[in-house]
mmCIF file with all atom_site columns, C-alpha atoms in Angstrom:
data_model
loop_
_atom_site.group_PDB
_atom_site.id
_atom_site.type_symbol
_atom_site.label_atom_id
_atom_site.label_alt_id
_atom_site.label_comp_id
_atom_site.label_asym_id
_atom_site.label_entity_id
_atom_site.label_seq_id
_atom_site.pdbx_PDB_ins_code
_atom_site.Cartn_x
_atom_site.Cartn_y
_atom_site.Cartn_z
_atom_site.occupancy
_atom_site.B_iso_or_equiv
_atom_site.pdbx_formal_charge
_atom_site.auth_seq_id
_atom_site.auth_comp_id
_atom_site.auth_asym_id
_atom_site.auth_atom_id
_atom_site.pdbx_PDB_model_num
ATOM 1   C CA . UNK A 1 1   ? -10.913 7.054   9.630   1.00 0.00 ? 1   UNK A CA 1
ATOM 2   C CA . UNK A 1 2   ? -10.526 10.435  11.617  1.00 0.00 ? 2   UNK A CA 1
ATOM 3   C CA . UNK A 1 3   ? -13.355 11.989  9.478   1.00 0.00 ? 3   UNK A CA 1
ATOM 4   C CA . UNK A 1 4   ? -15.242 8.926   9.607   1.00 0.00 ? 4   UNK A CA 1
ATOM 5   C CA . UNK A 1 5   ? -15.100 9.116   13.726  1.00 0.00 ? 5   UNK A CA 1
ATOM 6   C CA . UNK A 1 6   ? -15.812 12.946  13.696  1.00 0.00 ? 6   UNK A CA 1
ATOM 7   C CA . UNK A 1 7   ? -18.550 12.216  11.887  1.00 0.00 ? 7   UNK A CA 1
ATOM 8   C CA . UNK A 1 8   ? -20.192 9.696   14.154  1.00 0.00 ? 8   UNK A CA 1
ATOM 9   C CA . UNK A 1 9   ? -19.128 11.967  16.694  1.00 0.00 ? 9   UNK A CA 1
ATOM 10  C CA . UNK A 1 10  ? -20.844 14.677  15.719  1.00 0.00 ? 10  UNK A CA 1
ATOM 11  C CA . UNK A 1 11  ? -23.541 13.915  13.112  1.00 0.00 ? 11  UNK A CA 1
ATOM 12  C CA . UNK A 1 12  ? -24.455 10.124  14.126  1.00 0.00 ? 12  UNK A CA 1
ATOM 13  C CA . UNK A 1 13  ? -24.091 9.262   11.126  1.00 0.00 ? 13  UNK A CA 1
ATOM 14  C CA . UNK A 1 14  ? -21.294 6.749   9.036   1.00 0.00 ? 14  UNK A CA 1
ATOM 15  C CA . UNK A 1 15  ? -21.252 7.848   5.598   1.00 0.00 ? 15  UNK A CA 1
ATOM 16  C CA . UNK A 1 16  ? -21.443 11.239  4.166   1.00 0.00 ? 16  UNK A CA 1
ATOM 17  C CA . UNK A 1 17  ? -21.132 13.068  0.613   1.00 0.00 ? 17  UNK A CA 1
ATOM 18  C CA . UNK A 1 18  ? -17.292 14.218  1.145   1.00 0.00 ? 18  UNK A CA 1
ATOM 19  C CA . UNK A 1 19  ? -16.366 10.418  2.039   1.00 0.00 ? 19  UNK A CA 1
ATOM 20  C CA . UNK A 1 20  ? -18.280 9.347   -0.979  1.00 0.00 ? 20  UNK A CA 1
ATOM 21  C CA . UNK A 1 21  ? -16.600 11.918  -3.115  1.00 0.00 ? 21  UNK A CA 1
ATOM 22  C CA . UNK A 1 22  ? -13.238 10.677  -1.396  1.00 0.00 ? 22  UNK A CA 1
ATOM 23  C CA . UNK A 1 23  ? -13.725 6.912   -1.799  1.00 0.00 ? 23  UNK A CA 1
ATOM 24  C CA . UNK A 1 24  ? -14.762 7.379   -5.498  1.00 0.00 ? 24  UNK A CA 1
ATOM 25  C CA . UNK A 1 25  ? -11.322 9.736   -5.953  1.00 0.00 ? 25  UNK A CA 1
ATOM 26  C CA . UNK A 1 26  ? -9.396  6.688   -4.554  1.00 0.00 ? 26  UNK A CA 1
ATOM 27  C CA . UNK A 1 27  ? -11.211 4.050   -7.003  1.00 0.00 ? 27  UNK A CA 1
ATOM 28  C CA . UNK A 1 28  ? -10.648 6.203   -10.249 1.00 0.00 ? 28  UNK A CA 1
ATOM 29  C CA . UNK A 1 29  ? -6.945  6.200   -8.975  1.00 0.00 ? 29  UNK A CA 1
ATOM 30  C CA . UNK A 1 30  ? -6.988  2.946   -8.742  1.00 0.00 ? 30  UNK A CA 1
ATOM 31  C CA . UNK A 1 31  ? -8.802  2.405   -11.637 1.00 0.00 ? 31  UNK A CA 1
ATOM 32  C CA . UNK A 1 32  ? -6.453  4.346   -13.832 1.00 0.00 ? 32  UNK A CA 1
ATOM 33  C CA . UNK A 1 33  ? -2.929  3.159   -12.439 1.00 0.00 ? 33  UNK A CA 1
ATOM 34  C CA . UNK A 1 34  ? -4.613  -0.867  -13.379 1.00 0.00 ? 34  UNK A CA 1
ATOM 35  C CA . UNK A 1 35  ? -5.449  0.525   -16.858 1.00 0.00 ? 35  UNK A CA 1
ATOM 36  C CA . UNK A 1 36  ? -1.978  2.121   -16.745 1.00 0.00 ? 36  UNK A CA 1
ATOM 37  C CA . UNK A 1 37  ? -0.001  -0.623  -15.509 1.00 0.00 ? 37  UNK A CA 1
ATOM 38  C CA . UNK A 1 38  ? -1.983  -3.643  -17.456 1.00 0.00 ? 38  UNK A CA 1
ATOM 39  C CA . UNK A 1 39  ? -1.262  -1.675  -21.291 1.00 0.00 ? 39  UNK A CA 1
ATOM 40  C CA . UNK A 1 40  ? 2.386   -1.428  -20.529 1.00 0.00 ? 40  UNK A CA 1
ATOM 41  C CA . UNK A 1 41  ? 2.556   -5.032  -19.967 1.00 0.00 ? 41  UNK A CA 1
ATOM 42  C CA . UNK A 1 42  ? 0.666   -5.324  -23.132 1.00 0.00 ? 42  UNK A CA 1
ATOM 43  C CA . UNK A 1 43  ? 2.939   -3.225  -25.148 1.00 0.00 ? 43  UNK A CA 1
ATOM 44  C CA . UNK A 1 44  ? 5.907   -5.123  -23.916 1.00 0.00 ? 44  UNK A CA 1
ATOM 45  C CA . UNK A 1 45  ? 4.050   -8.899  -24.652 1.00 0.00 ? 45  UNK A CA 1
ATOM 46  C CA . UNK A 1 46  ? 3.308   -7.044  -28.352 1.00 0.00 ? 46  UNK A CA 1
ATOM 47  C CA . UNK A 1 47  ? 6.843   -5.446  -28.844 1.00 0.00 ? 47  UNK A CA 1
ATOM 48  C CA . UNK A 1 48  ? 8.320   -8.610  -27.740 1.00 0.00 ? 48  UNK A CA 1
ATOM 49  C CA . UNK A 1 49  ? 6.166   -11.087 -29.556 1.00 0.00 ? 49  UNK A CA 1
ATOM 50  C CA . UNK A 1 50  ? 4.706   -13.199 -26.504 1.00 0.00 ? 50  UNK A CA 1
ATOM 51  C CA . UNK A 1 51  ? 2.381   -15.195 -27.105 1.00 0.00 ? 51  UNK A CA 1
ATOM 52  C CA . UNK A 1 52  ? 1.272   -16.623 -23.530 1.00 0.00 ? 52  UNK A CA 1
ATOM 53  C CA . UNK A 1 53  ? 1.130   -14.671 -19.975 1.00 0.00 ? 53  UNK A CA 1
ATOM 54  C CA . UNK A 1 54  ? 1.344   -16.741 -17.180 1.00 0.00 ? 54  UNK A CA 1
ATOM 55  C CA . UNK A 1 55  ? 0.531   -14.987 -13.766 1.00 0.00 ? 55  UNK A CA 1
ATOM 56  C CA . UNK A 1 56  ? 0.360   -16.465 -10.203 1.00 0.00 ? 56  UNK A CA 1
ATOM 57  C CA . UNK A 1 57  ? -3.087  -16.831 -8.585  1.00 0.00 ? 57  UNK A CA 1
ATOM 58  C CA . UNK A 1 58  ? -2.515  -15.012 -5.636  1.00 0.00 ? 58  UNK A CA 1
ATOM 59  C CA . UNK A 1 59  ? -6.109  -13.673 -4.767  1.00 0.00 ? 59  UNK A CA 1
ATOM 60  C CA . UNK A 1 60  ? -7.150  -17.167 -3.178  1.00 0.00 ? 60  UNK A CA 1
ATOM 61  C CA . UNK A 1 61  ? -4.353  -17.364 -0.580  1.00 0.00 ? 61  UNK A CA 1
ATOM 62  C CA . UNK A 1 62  ? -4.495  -13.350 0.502   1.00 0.00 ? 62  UNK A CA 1
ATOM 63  C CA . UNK A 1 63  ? -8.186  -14.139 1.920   1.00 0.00 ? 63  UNK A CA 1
ATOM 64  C CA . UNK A 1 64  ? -6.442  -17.363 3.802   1.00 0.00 ? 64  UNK A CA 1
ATOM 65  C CA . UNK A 1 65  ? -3.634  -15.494 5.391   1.00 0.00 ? 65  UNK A CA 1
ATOM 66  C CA . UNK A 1 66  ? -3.258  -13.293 8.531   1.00 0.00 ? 66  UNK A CA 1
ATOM 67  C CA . UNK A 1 67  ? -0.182  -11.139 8.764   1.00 0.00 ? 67  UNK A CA 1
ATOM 68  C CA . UNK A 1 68  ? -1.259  -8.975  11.296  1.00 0.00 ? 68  UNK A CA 1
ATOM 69  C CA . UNK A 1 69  ? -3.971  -6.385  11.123  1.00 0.00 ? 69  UNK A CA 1
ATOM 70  C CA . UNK A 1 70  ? -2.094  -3.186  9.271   1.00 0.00 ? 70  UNK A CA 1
ATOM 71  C CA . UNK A 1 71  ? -0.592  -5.658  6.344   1.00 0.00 ? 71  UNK A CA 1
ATOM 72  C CA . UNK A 1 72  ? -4.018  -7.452  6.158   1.00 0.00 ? 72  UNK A CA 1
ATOM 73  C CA . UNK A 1 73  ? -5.923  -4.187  5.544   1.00 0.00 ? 73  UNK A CA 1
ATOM 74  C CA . UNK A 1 74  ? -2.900  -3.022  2.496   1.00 0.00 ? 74  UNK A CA 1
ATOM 75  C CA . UNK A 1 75  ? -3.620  -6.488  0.806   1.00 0.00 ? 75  UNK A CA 1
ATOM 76  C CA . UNK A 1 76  ? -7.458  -6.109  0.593   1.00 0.00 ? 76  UNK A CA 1
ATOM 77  C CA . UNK A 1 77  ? -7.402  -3.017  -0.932  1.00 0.00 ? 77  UNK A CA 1
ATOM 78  C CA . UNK A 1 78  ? -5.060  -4.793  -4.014  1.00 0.00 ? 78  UNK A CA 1
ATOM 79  C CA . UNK A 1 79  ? -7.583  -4.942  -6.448  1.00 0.00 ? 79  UNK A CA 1
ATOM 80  C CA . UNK A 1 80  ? -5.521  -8.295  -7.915  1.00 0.00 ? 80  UNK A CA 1
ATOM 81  C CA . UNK A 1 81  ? -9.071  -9.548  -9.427  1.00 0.00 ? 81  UNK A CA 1
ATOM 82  C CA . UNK A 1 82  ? -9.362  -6.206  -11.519 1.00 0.00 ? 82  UNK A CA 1
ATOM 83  C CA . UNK A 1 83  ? -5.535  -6.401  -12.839 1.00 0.00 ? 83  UNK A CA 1
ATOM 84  C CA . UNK A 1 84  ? -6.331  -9.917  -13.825 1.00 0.00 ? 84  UNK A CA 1
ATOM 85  C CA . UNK A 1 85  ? -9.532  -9.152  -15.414 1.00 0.00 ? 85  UNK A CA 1
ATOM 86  C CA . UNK A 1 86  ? -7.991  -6.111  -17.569 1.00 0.00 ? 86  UNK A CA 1
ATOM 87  C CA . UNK A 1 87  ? -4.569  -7.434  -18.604 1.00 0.00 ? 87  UNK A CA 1
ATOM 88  C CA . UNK A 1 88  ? -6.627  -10.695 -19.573 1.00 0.00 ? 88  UNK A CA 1
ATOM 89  C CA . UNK A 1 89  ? -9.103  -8.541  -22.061 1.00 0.00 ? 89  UNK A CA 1
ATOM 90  C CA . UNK A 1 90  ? -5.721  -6.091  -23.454 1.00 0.00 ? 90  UNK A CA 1
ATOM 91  C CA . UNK A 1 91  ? -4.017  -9.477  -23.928 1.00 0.00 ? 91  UNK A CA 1
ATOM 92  C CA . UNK A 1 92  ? -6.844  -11.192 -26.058 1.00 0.00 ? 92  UNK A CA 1
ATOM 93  C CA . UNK A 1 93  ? -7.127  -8.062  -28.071 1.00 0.00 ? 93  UNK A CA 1
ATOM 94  C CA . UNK A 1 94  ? -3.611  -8.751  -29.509 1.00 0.00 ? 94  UNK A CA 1
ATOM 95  C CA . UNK A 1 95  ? -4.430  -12.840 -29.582 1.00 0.00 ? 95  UNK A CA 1
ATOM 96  C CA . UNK A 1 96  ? -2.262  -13.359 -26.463 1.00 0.00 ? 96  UNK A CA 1
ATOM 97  C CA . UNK A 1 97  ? -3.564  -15.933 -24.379 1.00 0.00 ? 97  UNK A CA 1
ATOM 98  C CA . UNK A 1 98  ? -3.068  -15.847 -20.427 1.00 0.00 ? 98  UNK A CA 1
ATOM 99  C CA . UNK A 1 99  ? -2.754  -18.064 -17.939 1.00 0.00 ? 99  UNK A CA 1
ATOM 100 C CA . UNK A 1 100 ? -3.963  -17.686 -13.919 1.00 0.00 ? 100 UNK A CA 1
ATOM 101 C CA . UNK A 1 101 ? -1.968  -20.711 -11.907 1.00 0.00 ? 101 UNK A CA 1
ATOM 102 C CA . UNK A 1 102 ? -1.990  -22.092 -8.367  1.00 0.00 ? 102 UNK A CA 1
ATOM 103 C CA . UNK A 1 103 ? 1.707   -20.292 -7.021  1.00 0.00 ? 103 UNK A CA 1
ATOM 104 C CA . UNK A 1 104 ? 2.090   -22.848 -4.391  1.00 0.00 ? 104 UNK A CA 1
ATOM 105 C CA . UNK A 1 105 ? 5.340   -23.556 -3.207  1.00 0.00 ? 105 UNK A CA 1
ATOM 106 C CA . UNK A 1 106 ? 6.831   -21.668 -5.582  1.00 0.00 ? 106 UNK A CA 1
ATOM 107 C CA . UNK A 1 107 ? 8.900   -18.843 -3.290  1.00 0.00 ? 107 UNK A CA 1
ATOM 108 C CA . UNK A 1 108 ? 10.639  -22.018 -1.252  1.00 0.00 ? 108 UNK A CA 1
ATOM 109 C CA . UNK A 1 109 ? 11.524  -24.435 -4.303  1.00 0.00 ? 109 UNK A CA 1
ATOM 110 C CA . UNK A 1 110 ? 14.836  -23.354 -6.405  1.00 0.00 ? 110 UNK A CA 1
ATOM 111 C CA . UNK A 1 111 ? 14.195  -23.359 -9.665  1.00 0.00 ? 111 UNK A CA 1
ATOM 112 C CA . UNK A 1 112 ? 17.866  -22.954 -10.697 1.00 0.00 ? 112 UNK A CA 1
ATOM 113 C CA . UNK A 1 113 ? 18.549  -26.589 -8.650  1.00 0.00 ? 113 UNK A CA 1
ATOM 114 C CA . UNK A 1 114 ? 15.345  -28.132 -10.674 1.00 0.00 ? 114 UNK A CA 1
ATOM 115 C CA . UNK A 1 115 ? 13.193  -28.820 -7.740  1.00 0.00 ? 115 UNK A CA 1
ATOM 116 C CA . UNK A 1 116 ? 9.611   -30.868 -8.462  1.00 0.00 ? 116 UNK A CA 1
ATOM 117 C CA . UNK A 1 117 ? 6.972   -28.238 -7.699  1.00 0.00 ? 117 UNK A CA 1
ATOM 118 C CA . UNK A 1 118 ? 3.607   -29.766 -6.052  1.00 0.00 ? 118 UNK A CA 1
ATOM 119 C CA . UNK A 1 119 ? 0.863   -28.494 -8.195  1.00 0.00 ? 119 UNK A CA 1
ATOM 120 C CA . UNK A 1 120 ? -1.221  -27.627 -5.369  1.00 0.00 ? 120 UNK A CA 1
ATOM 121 C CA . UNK A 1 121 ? -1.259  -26.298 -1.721  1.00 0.00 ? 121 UNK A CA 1
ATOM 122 C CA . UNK A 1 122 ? -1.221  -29.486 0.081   1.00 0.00 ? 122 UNK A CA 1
ATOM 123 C CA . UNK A 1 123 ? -1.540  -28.843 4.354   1.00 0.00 ? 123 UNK A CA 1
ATOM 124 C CA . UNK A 1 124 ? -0.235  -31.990 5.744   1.00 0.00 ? 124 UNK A CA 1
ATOM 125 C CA . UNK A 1 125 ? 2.289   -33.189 3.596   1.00 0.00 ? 125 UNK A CA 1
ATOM 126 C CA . UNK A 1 126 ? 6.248   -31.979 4.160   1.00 0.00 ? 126 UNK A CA 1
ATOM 127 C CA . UNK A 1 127 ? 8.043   -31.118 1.605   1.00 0.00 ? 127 UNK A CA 1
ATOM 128 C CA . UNK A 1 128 ? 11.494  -30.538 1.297   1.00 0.00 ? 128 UNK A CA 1
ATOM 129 C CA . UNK A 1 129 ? 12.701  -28.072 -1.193  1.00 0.00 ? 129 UNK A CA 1
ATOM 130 C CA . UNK A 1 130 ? 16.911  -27.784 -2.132  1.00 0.00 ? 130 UNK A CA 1
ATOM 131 C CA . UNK A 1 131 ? 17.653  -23.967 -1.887  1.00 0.00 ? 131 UNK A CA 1
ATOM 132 C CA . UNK A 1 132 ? 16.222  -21.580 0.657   1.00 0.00 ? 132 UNK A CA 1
ATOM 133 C CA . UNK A 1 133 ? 15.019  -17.616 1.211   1.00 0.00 ? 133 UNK A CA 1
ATOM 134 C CA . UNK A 1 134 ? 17.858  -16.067 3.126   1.00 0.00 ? 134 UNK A CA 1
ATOM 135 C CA . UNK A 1 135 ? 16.515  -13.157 3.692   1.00 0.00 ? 135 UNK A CA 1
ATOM 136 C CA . UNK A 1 136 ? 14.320  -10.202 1.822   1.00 0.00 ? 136 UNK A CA 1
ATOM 137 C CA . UNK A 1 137 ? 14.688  -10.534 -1.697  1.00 0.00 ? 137 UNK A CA 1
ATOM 138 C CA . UNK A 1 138 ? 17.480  -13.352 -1.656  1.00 0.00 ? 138 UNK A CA 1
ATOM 139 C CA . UNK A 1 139 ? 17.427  -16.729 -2.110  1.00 0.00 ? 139 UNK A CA 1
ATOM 140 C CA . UNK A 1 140 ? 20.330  -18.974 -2.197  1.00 0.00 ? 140 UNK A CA 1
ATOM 141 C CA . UNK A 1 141 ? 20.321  -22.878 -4.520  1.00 0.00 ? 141 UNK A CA 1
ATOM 142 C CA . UNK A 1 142 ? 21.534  -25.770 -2.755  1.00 0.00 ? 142 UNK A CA 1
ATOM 143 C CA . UNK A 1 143 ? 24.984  -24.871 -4.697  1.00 0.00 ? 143 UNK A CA 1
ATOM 144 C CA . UNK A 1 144 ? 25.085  -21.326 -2.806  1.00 0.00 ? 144 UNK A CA 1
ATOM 145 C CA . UNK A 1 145 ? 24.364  -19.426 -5.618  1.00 0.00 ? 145 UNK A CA 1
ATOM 146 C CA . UNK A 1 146 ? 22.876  -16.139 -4.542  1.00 0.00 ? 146 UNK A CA 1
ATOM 147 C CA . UNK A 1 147 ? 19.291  -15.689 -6.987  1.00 0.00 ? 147 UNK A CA 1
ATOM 148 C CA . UNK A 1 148 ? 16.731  -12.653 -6.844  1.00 0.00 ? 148 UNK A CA 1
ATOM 149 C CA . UNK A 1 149 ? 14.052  -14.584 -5.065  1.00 0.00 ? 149 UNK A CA 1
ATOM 150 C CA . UNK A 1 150 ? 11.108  -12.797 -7.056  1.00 0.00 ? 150 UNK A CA 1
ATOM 151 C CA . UNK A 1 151 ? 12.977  -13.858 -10.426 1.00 0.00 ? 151 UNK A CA 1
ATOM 152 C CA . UNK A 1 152 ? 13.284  -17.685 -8.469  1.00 0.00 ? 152 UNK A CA 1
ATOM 153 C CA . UNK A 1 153 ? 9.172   -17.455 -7.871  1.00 0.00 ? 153 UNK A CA 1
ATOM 154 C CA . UNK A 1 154 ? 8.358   -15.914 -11.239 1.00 0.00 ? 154 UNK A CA 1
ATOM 155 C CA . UNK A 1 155 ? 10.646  -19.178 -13.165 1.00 0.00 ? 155 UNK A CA 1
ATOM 156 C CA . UNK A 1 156 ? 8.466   -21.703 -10.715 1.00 0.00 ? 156 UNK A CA 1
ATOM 157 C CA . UNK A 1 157 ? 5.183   -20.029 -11.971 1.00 0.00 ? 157 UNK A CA 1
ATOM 158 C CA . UNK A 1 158 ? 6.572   -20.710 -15.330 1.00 0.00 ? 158 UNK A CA 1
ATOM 159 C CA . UNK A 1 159 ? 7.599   -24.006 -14.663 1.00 0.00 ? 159 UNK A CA 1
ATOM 160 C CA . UNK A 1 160 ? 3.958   -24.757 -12.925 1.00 0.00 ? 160 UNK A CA 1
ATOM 161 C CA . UNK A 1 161 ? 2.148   -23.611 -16.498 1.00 0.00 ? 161 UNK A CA 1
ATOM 162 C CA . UNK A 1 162 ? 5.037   -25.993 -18.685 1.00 0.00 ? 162 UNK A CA 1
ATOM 163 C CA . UNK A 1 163 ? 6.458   -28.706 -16.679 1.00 0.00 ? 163 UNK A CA 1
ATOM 164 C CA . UNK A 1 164 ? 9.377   -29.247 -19.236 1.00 0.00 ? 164 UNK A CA 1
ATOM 165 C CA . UNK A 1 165 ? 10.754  -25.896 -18.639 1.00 0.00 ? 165 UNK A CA 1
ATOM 166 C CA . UNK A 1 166 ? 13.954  -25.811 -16.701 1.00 0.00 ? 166 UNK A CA 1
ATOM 167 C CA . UNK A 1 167 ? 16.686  -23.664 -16.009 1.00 0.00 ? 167 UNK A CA 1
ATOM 168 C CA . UNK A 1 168 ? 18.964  -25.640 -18.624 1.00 0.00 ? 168 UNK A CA 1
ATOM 169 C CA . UNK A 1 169 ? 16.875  -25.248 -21.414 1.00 0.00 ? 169 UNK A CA 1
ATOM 170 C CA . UNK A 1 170 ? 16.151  -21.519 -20.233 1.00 0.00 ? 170 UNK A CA 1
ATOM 171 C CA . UNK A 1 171 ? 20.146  -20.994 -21.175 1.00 0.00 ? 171 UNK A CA 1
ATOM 172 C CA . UNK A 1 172 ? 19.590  -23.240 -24.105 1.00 0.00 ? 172 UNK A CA 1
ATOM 173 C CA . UNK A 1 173 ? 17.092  -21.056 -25.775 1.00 0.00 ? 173 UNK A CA 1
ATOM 174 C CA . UNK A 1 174 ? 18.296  -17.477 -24.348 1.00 0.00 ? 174 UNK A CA 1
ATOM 175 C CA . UNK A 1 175 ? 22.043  -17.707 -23.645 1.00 0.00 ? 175 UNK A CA 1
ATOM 176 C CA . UNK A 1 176 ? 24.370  -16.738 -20.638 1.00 0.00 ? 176 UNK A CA 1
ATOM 177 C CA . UNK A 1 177 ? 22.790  -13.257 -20.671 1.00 0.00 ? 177 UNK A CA 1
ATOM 178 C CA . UNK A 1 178 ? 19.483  -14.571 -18.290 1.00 0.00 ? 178 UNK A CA 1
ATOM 179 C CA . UNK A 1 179 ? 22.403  -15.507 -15.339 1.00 0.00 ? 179 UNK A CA 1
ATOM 180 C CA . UNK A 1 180 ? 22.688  -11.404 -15.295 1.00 0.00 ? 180 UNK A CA 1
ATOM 181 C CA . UNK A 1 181 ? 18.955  -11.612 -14.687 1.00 0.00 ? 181 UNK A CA 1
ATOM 182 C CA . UNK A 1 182 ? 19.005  -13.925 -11.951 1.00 0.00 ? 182 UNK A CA 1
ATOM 183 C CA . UNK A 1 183 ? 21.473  -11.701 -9.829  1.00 0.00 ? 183 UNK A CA 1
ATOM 184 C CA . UNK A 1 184 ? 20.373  -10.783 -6.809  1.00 0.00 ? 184 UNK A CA 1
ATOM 185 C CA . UNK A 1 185 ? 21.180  -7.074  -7.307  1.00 0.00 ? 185 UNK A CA 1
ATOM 186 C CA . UNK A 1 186 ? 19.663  -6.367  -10.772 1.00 0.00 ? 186 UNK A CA 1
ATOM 187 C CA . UNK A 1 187 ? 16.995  -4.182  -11.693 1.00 0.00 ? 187 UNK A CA 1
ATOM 188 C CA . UNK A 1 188 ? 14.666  -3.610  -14.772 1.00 0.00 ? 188 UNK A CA 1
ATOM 189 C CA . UNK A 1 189 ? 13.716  -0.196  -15.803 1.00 0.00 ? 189 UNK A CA 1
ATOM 190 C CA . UNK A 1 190 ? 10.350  -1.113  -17.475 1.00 0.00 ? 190 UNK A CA 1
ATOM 191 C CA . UNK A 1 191 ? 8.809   2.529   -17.706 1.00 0.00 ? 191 UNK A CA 1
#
C-alpha cells in the first residue's frame, strides 16, 4: 500500500508494471503452496485408502462475517474456492469422491456428547448445544472432558456428511487409540 500511495502521489496514477509484477509473484505463490498443499492431502487419502473427503463449506459464511477490518482483509485473500477446486480434480484422479458441506454449528455442538447438528444456519432459532469452547483451541463435553476443538469441528463435519456416525462407533471401528487424537495437546506432523 506504501508504493501504491507513492505512486498516486507522485505519478497520478494506481497501477503500475512493478505492482503488476508484484501481485502476479504473490498469485504464483499462492498458486503453488494450493498445488502443494492439495497433493499431500491426496497422497495421504491414496496411502491410506480413503475413499470420500468431506470438507466444510466455509467460503459462504467468510463473505457474511465482519471481524474487524485487518482479519477481514487476511480472509479474502484465502483463496478457499481454488483449494476446493484443486483437491476436488487430484481427488477424482485417484476415484476419490469429495464432499463440500454446510459447517453450521459445528464448532459449538460436542460431538463426543452426541449432540443433533442442525443441517443448516438457521438465524432465529436457539439452540442449545451440551459442551462448550473454553477458550482457543479447547473445548470441554458436558462430562468435562477437555477435546481439541478443531478435531470436535472436523468429527461434526463428518457427522453432517453421515448422520449415523458417532463417537461410539468411531471407537468401535478404530479403537482407544483416536481418544489420543482428541487430546487437547496433540499434534500431527503431516509433512
Amino acid at each position: 500500500w506504501k508504493f501504491q500511495s507513492h505512486l498516486k502521489k507522485t505519478r497520478n496514477r494506481k497501477w503500475s508494471n512493478r505492482l503488476q509484477r508484484l501481485t502476479d509473484k504473490r498469485n504464483a505463490r499462492i498458486a503453488d503452496y494450493l498445488h502443494k498443499a492439495t497433493r499431500r492431502i491426496t497422497d495421504i487419502c491414496v496411502e491410506q485408502g480413503i475413499s470420500k473427503v468431506v470438507v466444510g463449506d466455509i467460503t459462504k459464511s467468510l463473505n457474511q462475517i465482519n471481524l474487524g477490518k485487518k482479519t477481514n482483509q487476511n480472509f479474502v485473500n484465502l483463496s478457499l474456492g481454488q483449494f476446493i477446486d484443486k483437491l476436488r480434480y487430484k481427488l477424482e484422479l485417484h476415484g476419490i469422491m469429495l464432499e463440500v458441506t454446510n459447517e453450521s454449528y459445528t464448532s459449538k455442538a460436542s460431538f463426543v456428547d452426541g449432540d443433533v447438528l442442525p443441517k443448516k444456519y438457521e438465524p432465529n432459532k436457539t439452540h442449545t448445544f451440551s459442551g462448550k469452547r473454553v477458550k482457543r483451541g479447547l473445548y470441554r463435553s458436558q462430562n468435562g472432558t477437555a477435546v481439541n476443538a478443531d478435531a470436535n469441528g472436523a468429527y461434526n463435519i463428518l457427522k453432517k456428511s453421515n448422520p449415523k456416525f458417532s463417537f461410539s462407533e468411531l471407537i468401535k471401528k478404530v479403537g482407544e487409540g483416536i481418544l489420543d487424537w482428541l487430546h487437547p495437546y496433540t499434534r500431527l506432523k503431516i509433512g
